[in-house]
CSV table of C-alpha atoms in Angstrom, one decimal:
chain,number,residue,atom,x,y,z
C,19,MET,CA,78.0,74.6,151.8
C,20,PRO,CA,80.5,74.0,149.2
C,21,SER,CA,83.4,72.9,151.0
C,22,ASN,CA,87.2,74.2,149.8
C,23,ASP,CA,88.7,71.6,148.5
C,24,GLU,CA,85.4,70.9,146.3
C,25,LYS,CA,86.0,74.8,144.6
C,26,ARG,CA,89.5,75.1,145.2
C,27,ALA,CA,92.3,74.8,142.0
C,28,SER,CA,95.7,76.6,141.4
C,29,VAL,CA,97.9,78.8,139.0
C,30,ASP,CA,101.7,79.3,139.1
C,31,VAL,CA,102.6,83.0,140.0
C,32,ASP,CA,106.5,83.4,139.7
C,33,GLY,CA,107.2,79.8,139.6
C,34,VAL,CA,104.9,79.2,143.2
C,35,LYS,CA,101.5,77.6,143.8
C,36,ALA,CA,98.7,80.7,144.0
C,37,SER,CA,95.8,79.0,145.0
C,38,TYR,CA,92.3,80.1,145.1
C,39,LEU,CA,88.3,79.4,145.4
C,40,THR,CA,86.1,79.8,141.5
C,41,ALA,CA,83.2,79.0,141.0
C,42,GLY,CA,80.9,79.8,138.2
C,43,ASP,CA,81.8,81.4,134.2
C,44,GLY,CA,81.4,84.8,133.5
C,45,PRO,CA,83.6,87.8,134.7
C,46,VAL,CA,85.7,88.0,137.0
C,47,VAL,CA,84.9,89.0,140.3
C,48,LEU,CA,88.6,89.1,141.6
C,49,LEU,CA,88.0,88.7,145.9
C,50,LEU,CA,91.0,89.1,148.4
C,51,HIS,CA,91.5,88.5,152.2
C,52,GLY,CA,93.4,90.6,154.6
C,53,THR,CA,94.6,89.0,158.0
C,54,TYR,CA,92.6,85.9,157.7
C,55,TRP,CA,92.7,83.6,153.6
C,56,SER,CA,90.1,82.9,150.7
C,57,ARG,CA,88.1,81.3,153.8
C,58,VAL,CA,86.4,84.5,154.4
C,59,PHE,CA,84.9,84.6,150.7
C,60,LEU,CA,83.4,80.3,150.6
C,61,PRO,CA,80.0,81.6,151.5
C,62,ILE,CA,78.8,83.9,149.2
C,63,LEU,CA,80.5,82.2,146.6
C,64,ASP,CA,77.8,80.5,144.5
C,65,ASP,CA,75.3,83.3,145.0
C,66,LEU,CA,77.9,85.3,143.1
C,67,ALA,CA,78.7,82.8,140.7
C,68,ALA,CA,74.0,82.3,139.9
C,69,ALA,CA,74.4,86.1,139.4
C,70,GLY,CA,76.7,85.3,136.1
C,71,LEU,CA,80.6,86.0,137.4
C,72,ARG,CA,82.6,84.7,138.3
C,73,PRO,CA,84.6,85.5,141.4
C,74,VAL,CA,88.1,84.2,142.4
C,75,ALA,CA,88.7,84.2,145.9
C,76,VAL,CA,93.1,83.9,146.1
C,77,ASP,CA,94.9,83.1,148.6
C,78,LEU,CA,97.9,85.7,149.1
C,79,PRO,CA,101.1,84.2,148.9
C,80,GLY,CA,101.7,82.5,152.0
C,81,PHE,CA,98.2,82.7,153.3
C,82,GLY,CA,95.9,79.7,153.0
C,83,ARG,CA,96.8,76.9,150.5
C,84,SER,CA,98.9,79.3,149.0
C,85,GLY,CA,103.1,78.3,148.2
C,86,GLY,CA,105.4,80.5,149.3
C,87,GLU,CA,106.2,83.0,152.2
C,88,LEU,CA,105.4,86.6,152.9
C,89,THR,CA,108.4,88.4,153.9
C,90,PRO,CA,108.4,92.2,155.6
C,91,LYS,CA,109.5,93.7,152.0
C,92,THR,CA,107.2,91.4,149.9
C,93,ALA,CA,104.3,92.1,152.5
C,94,THR,CA,103.6,95.3,152.2
C,95,VAL,CA,100.4,96.9,150.0
C,96,PRO,CA,102.2,98.1,147.1
C,97,GLU,CA,103.6,94.6,146.4
C,98,LEU,CA,100.8,92.4,147.2
C,99,SER,CA,99.2,94.6,144.8
C,100,ALA,CA,101.9,94.4,142.3
C,101,TRP,CA,101.1,90.5,142.9
C,102,VAL,CA,97.7,90.7,142.4
C,103,VAL,CA,98.5,91.8,138.9
C,104,ARG,CA,100.6,88.9,138.3
C,105,PHE,CA,97.6,86.5,139.3
C,106,VAL,CA,95.8,88.2,137.2
C,107,ARG,CA,98.1,87.6,134.6
C,108,ALA,CA,98.1,84.4,134.5
C,109,LEU,CA,94.3,83.0,135.0
C,110,GLY,CA,94.6,85.1,131.7
C,111,VAL,CA,92.9,87.3,132.2
C,112,ASP,CA,93.7,90.8,129.9
C,113,GLY,CA,90.2,92.7,130.4
C,114,PRO,CA,88.5,94.4,133.0
C,115,VAL,CA,88.1,93.1,136.3
C,116,SER,CA,85.8,94.2,139.3
C,117,ILE,CA,87.2,93.4,142.6
C,118,VAL,CA,86.2,93.2,146.1
C,119,GLY,CA,88.8,94.0,149.3
C,120,HIS,CA,87.6,92.3,152.8
C,121,ASP,CA,89.9,93.6,156.1
C,122,ILE,CA,93.0,94.7,154.6
C,123,GLY,CA,92.5,92.6,151.2
C,124,GLY,CA,90.6,96.5,151.0
C,125,ALA,CA,93.8,98.2,151.2
C,126,ILE,CA,95.4,96.1,148.6
C,127,ALA,CA,92.1,96.9,146.0
C,128,GLN,CA,92.0,100.8,146.8
C,129,HIS,CA,95.5,100.3,145.4
C,130,LEU,CA,94.7,98.3,142.6
C,131,LEU,CA,91.3,100.6,142.0
C,132,LEU,CA,93.5,104.1,141.9
C,133,SER,CA,96.9,102.2,140.1
C,134,ASP,CA,96.9,101.9,135.6
C,135,ALA,CA,97.9,98.3,136.2
C,136,LEU,CA,94.3,96.7,136.1
C,137,ASP,CA,91.7,97.9,134.7
C,138,VAL,CA,89.4,98.1,137.2
C,139,ASN,CA,85.5,98.8,136.7
C,140,ALA,CA,83.4,98.3,140.3
C,141,PHE,CA,84.7,98.4,143.0
C,142,ALA,CA,83.6,97.3,146.5
C,143,LEU,CA,84.9,96.6,150.4
C,144,VAL,CA,83.5,94.1,152.7
C,145,ASN,CA,84.5,95.4,155.6
C,146,GLY,CA,87.9,96.5,154.5
C,147,VAL,CA,90.2,98.9,156.6
C,148,THR,CA,90.1,102.1,154.9
C,149,TYR,CA,92.4,105.8,156.1
C,150,ASP,CA,94.0,105.7,159.9
C,151,SER,CA,91.4,102.2,160.8
C,152,TRP,CA,94.5,99.9,160.4
C,153,PRO,CA,96.6,98.6,161.8
C,154,LEU,CA,95.4,98.0,165.1
C,155,PRO,CA,98.3,97.2,168.0
C,156,ARG,CA,97.1,94.1,168.2
C,157,ILE,CA,98.3,93.3,164.0
C,158,ALA,CA,101.2,97.0,164.8
C,159,GLN,CA,103.2,94.7,167.5
C,160,PHE,CA,104.4,92.8,164.9
C,161,SER,CA,106.2,95.6,163.5
C,162,ASP,CA,108.4,94.3,166.2
C,163,PRO,CA,111.0,91.7,165.3
C,164,ALA,CA,112.5,90.4,168.1
C,165,LEU,CA,108.7,89.3,169.4
C,166,VAL,CA,108.2,88.1,165.2
C,167,ALA,CA,111.2,85.7,166.5
C,168,ALA,CA,110.1,84.8,169.9
C,169,THR,CA,106.7,83.7,168.8
C,170,SER,CA,105.8,80.3,166.8
C,171,ALA,CA,102.7,78.4,165.1
C,172,HIS,CA,101.6,77.2,167.9
C,173,ASP,CA,101.9,80.6,170.0
C,174,LEU,CA,99.8,82.7,166.5
C,175,VAL,CA,97.5,80.2,166.5
C,176,GLY,CA,96.7,80.9,170.6
C,177,ILE,CA,97.2,84.6,170.1
C,178,ARG,CA,95.0,84.9,166.5
C,179,ARG,CA,92.1,82.5,168.6
C,180,GLY,CA,90.2,85.1,170.2
C,181,ALA,CA,90.4,87.5,167.6
C,182,VAL,CA,89.1,84.7,164.8
C,183,ALA,CA,86.0,84.3,167.6
C,184,ALA,CA,85.2,87.7,167.8
C,185,ALA,CA,85.0,88.5,164.2
C,186,LEU,CA,83.2,85.7,163.5
C,187,ALA,CA,80.5,86.3,166.5
C,188,GLY,CA,77.4,84.5,166.8
C,189,ALA,CA,78.9,82.5,163.5
C,190,ALA,CA,82.1,81.5,166.3
C,191,ASP,CA,81.3,77.9,166.8
C,192,ASP,CA,84.6,75.9,168.2
C,193,ALA,CA,84.8,73.7,164.2
C,194,LEU,CA,84.3,77.0,162.1
C,195,VAL,CA,87.4,78.9,164.7
C,196,GLU,CA,89.4,75.6,164.3
C,197,GLU,CA,88.6,75.6,160.4
C,198,TYR,CA,90.4,79.7,159.9
C,199,LEU,CA,93.3,78.9,162.5
C,200,GLU,CA,94.9,75.8,160.2
C,201,PRO,CA,96.7,77.7,158.2
C,202,LEU,CA,98.3,79.2,160.7
C,203,ALA,CA,99.4,76.0,162.2
C,204,GLU,CA,102.1,76.2,159.2
C,205,GLU,CA,105.2,77.8,160.9
C,206,ARG,CA,106.1,78.9,157.0
C,207,VAL,CA,102.4,80.6,157.1
C,208,ALA,CA,102.5,81.8,161.1
C,209,ARG,CA,105.8,83.4,159.4
C,210,SER,CA,103.6,85.0,156.5
C,211,TRP,CA,100.8,86.0,158.7
C,212,MET,CA,103.7,88.4,161.4
C,213,ALA,CA,105.5,89.5,158.1
C,214,LEU,CA,101.7,91.3,156.6
C,215,ALA,CA,100.9,92.4,160.4
C,216,GLY,CA,104.8,93.9,160.7
C,217,ALA,CA,104.0,95.3,157.2
C,218,ALA,CA,100.7,96.7,157.5
C,219,ASP,CA,101.1,101.3,157.8
C,220,LYS,CA,97.6,103.3,157.3
C,221,ARG,CA,99.8,105.3,155.0
C,222,TYR,CA,99.2,103.3,152.3
C,223,THR,CA,94.8,104.2,152.9
C,224,LEU,CA,95.6,107.7,153.3
C,225,GLU,CA,97.7,108.5,150.6
C,226,LEU,CA,95.2,107.9,148.4
C,227,VAL,CA,92.3,109.6,150.1
C,228,PRO,CA,92.8,112.4,147.4
C,229,SER,CA,92.5,109.7,144.3
C,230,LEU,CA,89.5,108.1,145.7
C,231,ARG,CA,87.6,111.6,146.1
C,232,ALA,CA,88.2,111.7,142.3
C,233,SER,CA,87.7,108.5,141.2
C,234,THR,CA,84.3,107.8,138.9
C,235,THR,CA,84.1,104.0,139.5
C,236,PRO,CA,81.0,102.6,140.8
C,237,LYS,CA,81.9,101.6,144.5
C,238,LEU,CA,79.3,99.5,147.0
C,239,LEU,CA,80.4,98.9,151.1
C,240,VAL,CA,79.0,96.2,152.4
C,241,TRP,CA,79.4,96.1,155.8
C,242,GLY,CA,78.8,94.3,159.3
C,243,GLU,CA,77.3,97.0,162.0
C,244,ASP,CA,79.2,95.3,164.6
C,245,ASP,CA,82.3,94.9,163.6
C,246,PRO,CA,85.0,95.9,166.5
C,247,PHE,CA,87.9,96.1,164.0
C,248,GLN,CA,86.5,98.1,161.8
C,249,GLN,CA,83.7,99.8,162.7
C,250,ILE,CA,80.5,101.1,160.8
C,251,HIS,CA,81.6,105.0,160.7
C,252,ASN,CA,85.1,104.2,158.7
C,253,ALA,CA,82.5,103.3,156.2
C,254,GLU,CA,80.0,105.8,156.4
C,255,ARG,CA,82.6,108.0,156.4
C,256,PHE,CA,84.4,106.5,152.5
C,257,ALA,CA,80.4,106.7,151.6
C,258,ALA,CA,79.5,110.1,152.4
C,259,GLU,CA,83.2,111.4,150.6
C,260,VAL,CA,83.8,109.2,147.5
C,261,PRO,CA,81.9,109.7,144.4
C,262,ASN,CA,79.6,106.8,143.2
C,263,THR,CA,79.5,104.9,146.8
C,264,THR,CA,77.0,102.8,148.6
C,265,LEU,CA,76.9,101.8,151.8
C,266,VAL,CA,74.5,98.7,152.7
C,267,ARG,CA,75.0,97.5,156.4
C,268,VAL,CA,74.5,93.9,157.1
C,269,ALA,CA,72.8,94.0,160.7
C,270,ASN,CA,73.5,91.4,163.3
C,271,ALA,CA,77.3,90.9,161.3
C,272,SER,CA,80.6,91.7,162.8
C,273,HIS,CA,84.6,91.3,161.4
C,274,ILE,CA,83.5,88.6,159.0
C,275,PRO,CA,80.0,88.9,157.4
C,276,THR,CA,80.5,86.4,155.4
C,277,GLU,CA,79.7,84.4,157.9
C,278,ASN,CA,77.4,86.0,159.3
C,279,ASP,CA,74.8,86.8,157.4
C,280,PRO,CA,75.6,85.3,153.5
C,281,ARG,CA,72.9,85.7,151.9
C,282,SER,CA,72.5,89.4,152.8
C,283,VAL,CA,76.3,90.2,152.3
C,284,ALA,CA,75.9,88.2,148.3
C,285,ALA,CA,73.0,89.4,147.4
C,286,PRO,CA,73.7,93.3,147.5
C,287,LEU,CA,77.5,92.6,145.6
C,288,ALA,CA,75.9,90.2,143.5
C,289,GLU,CA,73.7,93.1,142.5
C,290,PHE,CA,76.1,95.5,141.8
C,291,PHE,CA,79.0,93.3,139.7
C,292,ALA,CA,76.4,92.0,137.9
C,293,LYS,CA,74.8,95.2,136.7
C,294,HIS,CA,78.4,96.9,136.4
C,295,ALA,CA,81.1,93.9,135.5
C,296,VAL,CA,82.2,93.3,131.9
C,297,GLY,CA,85.1,91.2,130.0
C,298,LYS,CA,85.8,88.0,129.3
C,299,PRO,CA,85.7,84.8,131.4
C,300,ALA,CA,89.2,84.1,132.7
C,301,LYS,CA,90.9,80.8,130.9
C,302,GLY,CA,92.2,79.1,134.0
């Protein structure tokens, strides 16, 4: 597998570095993470590029290799959606885009799908949040300012270790868990993570349900069946209620199925976006 550094680039957004992983040259497929970072999409980049697409997996502000720092105000789904639009424009993309959301990135993706800020021609979730499936108690606790103030980066790495191991499931060897946790060791990134967790609010997906039910944009759900956090029944409900939605199950995979079975995630995404994605390649 290619390393992070081999596929990493950056662009300035609001005067701050926005880091992203990318490959290929073709219509842009925007990949949005949640409580992890762009690393979740690294295993599928080459397969998407081989399908004639240009996957772009961005680190949100204060996450991964991006600069900046989120606050409880800037970490809300609407604020992050607006930031993503500015990122897309900074890339030089002014036409249609396709979007994939994982975890809380799924809420951002749904918000962008239904807004007028981007022309979204195809939409996918990979074990993303839906309806009232979030935030889980371990995330919601960070809405308490006292807890945030008392939690250092070192503390947060320890708190997150078990959740990351569960999300990776069978892929969770010590080295990979540490790779996922590594950005959190920086205090600025830890504070950004806690801001995102504290701003998590199910109303940002629940309020979209009527518009989702009216949406005709092609949609694909690719889901690790053994996810203990964003469980498969949420995907089944979404596929049953939201038009033009196809659900693909990934057996023996947890919350980050891109690590458990990257080919089984990449193949349906590549086929779907190769069929529905249109638009000019990004300039950057």
